[in-house]
C-alpha positions as a printed Julia matrix, in Angstrom:
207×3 Matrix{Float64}:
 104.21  -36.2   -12.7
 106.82  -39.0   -13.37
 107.82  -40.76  -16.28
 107.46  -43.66  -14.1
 103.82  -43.36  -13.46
 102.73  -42.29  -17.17
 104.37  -45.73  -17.42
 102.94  -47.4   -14.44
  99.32  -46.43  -16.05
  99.89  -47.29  -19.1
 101.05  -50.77  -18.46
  98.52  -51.57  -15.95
  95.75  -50.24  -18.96
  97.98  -52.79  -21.18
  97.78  -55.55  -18.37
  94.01  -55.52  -18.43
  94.0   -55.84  -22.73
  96.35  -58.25  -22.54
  94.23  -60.26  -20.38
  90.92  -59.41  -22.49
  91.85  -60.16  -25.75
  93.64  -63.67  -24.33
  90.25  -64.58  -24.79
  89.78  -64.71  -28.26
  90.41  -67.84  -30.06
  91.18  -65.69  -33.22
  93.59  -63.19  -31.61
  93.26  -59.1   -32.76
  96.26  -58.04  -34.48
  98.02  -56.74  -31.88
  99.16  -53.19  -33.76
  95.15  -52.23  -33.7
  94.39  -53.36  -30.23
  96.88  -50.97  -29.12
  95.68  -47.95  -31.35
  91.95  -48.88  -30.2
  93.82  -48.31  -27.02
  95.84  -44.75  -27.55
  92.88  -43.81  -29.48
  90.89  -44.57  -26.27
  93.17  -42.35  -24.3
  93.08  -39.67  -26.3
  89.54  -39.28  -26.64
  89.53  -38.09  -22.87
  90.96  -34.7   -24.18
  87.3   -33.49  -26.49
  85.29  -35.67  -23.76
  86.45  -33.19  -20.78
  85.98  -30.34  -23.16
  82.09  -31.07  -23.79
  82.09  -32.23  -20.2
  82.62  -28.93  -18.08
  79.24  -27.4   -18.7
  78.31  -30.37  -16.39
  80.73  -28.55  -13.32
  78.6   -25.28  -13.49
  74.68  -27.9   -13.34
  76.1   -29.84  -10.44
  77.64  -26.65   -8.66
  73.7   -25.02   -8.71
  72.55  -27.72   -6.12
  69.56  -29.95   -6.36
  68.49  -33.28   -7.46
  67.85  -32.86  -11.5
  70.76  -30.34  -11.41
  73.22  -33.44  -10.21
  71.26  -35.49  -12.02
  71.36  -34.4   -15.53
  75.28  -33.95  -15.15
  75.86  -37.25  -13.98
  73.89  -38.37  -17.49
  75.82  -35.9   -19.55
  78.95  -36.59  -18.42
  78.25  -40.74  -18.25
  76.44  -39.48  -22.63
  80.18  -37.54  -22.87
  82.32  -40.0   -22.03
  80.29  -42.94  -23.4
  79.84  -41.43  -26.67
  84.06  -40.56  -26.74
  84.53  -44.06  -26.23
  82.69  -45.88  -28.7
  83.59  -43.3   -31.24
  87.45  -44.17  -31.07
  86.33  -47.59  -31.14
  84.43  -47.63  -34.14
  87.11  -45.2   -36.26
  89.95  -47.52  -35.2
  88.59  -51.31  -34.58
  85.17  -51.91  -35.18
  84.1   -50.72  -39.04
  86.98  -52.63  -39.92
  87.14  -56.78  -40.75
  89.19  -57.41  -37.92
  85.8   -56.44  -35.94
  84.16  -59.77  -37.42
  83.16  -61.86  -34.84
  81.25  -60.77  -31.78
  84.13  -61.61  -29.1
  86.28  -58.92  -31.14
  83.53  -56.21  -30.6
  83.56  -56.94  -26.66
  87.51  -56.88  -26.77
  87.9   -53.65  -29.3
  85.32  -52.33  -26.78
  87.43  -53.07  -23.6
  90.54  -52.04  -24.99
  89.0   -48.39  -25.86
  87.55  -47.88  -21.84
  90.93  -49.35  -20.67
  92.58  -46.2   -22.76
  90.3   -43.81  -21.4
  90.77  -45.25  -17.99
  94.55  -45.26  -17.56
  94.71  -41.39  -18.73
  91.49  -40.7   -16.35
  94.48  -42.49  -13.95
  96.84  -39.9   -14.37
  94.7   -36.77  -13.83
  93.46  -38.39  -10.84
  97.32  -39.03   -9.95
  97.98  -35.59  -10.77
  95.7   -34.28   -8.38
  95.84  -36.95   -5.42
  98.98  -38.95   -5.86
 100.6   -42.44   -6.2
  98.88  -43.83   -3.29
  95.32  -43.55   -5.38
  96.91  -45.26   -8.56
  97.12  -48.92   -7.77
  93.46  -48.85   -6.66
  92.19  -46.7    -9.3
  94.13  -48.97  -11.43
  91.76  -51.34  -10.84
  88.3   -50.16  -10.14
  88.23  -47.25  -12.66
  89.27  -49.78  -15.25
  87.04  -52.03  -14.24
  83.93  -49.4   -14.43
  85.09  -48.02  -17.82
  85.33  -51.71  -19.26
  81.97  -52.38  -17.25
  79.75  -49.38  -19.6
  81.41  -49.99  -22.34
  80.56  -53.86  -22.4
  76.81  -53.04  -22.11
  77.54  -51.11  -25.79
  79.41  -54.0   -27.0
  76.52  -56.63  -26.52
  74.01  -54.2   -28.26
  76.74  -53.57  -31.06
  77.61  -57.34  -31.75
  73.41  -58.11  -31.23
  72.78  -55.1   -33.87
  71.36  -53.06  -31.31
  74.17  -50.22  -30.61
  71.39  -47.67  -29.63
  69.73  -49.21  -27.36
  73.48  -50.79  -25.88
  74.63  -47.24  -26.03
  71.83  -46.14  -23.38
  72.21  -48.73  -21.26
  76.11  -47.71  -21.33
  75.4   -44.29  -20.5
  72.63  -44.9   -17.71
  74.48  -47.4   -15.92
  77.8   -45.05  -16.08
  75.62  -42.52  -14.47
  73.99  -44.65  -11.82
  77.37  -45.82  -11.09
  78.38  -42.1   -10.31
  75.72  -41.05   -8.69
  76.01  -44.1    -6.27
  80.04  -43.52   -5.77
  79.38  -39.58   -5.11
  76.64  -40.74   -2.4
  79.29  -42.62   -0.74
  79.07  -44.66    2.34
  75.86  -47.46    2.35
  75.93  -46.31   -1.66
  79.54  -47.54   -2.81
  78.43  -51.42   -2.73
  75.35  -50.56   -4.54
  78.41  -48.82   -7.41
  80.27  -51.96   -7.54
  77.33  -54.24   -8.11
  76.64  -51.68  -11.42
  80.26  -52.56  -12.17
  80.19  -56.3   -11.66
  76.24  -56.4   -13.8
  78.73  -54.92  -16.58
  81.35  -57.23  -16.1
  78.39  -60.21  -15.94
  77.88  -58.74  -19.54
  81.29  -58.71  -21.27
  81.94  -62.36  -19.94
  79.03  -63.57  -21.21
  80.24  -61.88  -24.5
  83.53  -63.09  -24.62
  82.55  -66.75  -24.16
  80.38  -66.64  -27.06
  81.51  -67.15  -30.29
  79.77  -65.61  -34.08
  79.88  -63.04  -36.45
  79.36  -59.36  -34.94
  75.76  -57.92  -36.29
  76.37  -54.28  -36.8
C-alpha cells in the first residue's frame, strides 16, 4: 500500500470533519477534533480483535447464525467508537453543548472509517477508495449520530442501541445486495436525518 493512499484516506476522513465541525458556531479546538479522530482510527485495531468470533457464526450458515454476527459486529464496532469518543472529546468541557457531541461523534466514525478504507484498499484496490470514501463514511457517521442524539438528550443507552441495530440492519441489507442496497442507504440517510437535526440545534449536552 502507498504512502499516497494512507494519505488519500486520511484526508478525505479530514475533508468530511472539516465540513462537520464548520457547523458549530463555537468551533472544537482543532488539536482534539483531530485526536477524537486518530483515536477513532485506532480503535479499529481491539474492534477487529473482538470481532472475528463473528467470521466462524456467519461461516455456520443460517438466519440467527448471520444474524447475531451482523449485531455483534454492528455492538463491536459501535461500542469502539463511542469509547474513543468519550476518553478523548466528550467527558471533557469542550463536549458542552449538544452540537459538539454530534461533531466529537462524527469525527470518531470518520477515523474508524478512513482506516476501515485502507483494509478495504488493501484487499480490493484504488478503484474502491473514492467510493468507499464516501459511503462508508457516510454509514459510520450515520450510527454513530443515532448515539450522539441519545448522548446530548441524556439517553446514551438507549442511542447506543439504536446505533448498533441500525449498523446491523444496514449490513444485513448491503450483504443481501441487489433490490436490498437502496433499502441500506435509506438506513444511512435516517442517520444522517439525525445528525442534521443535531447539528442545527443549539444547548448544553445532557450526559
Amino acid at each position: 500500500m502507498s504512502g499516497l493512499a494512507v494519505a488519500a484516506a486520511v484526508l478525505l476522513g479530514l475533508a468530511w470533519v472539516w465540513y462537520f465541525a464548520r457547523w458549530d458556531r463555537n468551533p472544537e479546538p482543532p488539536p482534539r477534533l483531530f485526536a477524537t479522530f486518530a483515536a477513532g482510527g485506532l480503535s479499529v485495531l481491539p474492534a477487529a480483535l473482538l470481532e472475528s468470533p463473528a467470521r466462524g457464526w456467519a461461516a455456520t450458515g443460517g438466519f440467527w447464525p448471520a444474524a447475531t454476527a451482523l449485531l455483534w459486529v454492528g455492538a463491536i464496532e459501535e461500542l469502539a467508537k463511542g469509547v474513543a469518543a468519550y476518553a478523548l472529546a466528550l467527558r471533557t468541557r469542550d463536549a458542552d453543548e449538544s452540537v459538539d457531541v454530534f461533531i466529537y461523534l462524527a469525527a470518531v466514525a470518520l477515523g474508524f472509517a478512513a482506516v476501515e478504507n485502507l483494509v478495504y484498499l488493501r484487499a480490493w484496490g484504488g478503484p474502491a477508495l473514492p467510493l468507499r470514501g464516501v459511503v462508508t463514511s457516510l454509514a459510520h457517521v450515520s450510527f454513530s449520530s443515532w448515539l450522539a442524539r441519545g448522548w446530548a438528550q441524556g439517553r446514551a443507552g438507549l442511542g447506543f442501541l439504536l446505533a448498533v441495530v441500525t449498523h446491523g440492519l444496514y449490513n444485513a441489507l448491503l450483504f443481501r445486495g441487489g433490490l436490498f442496497v437502496p433499502g441500506a442507504l435509506g438506513v444511512v440517510a435516517a442517520g444522517l436525518g439525525v445528525l442534521f437535526t443535531g447539528l442545527r440545534r443549539r444547548g448544553p449536552a445532557s450526559s
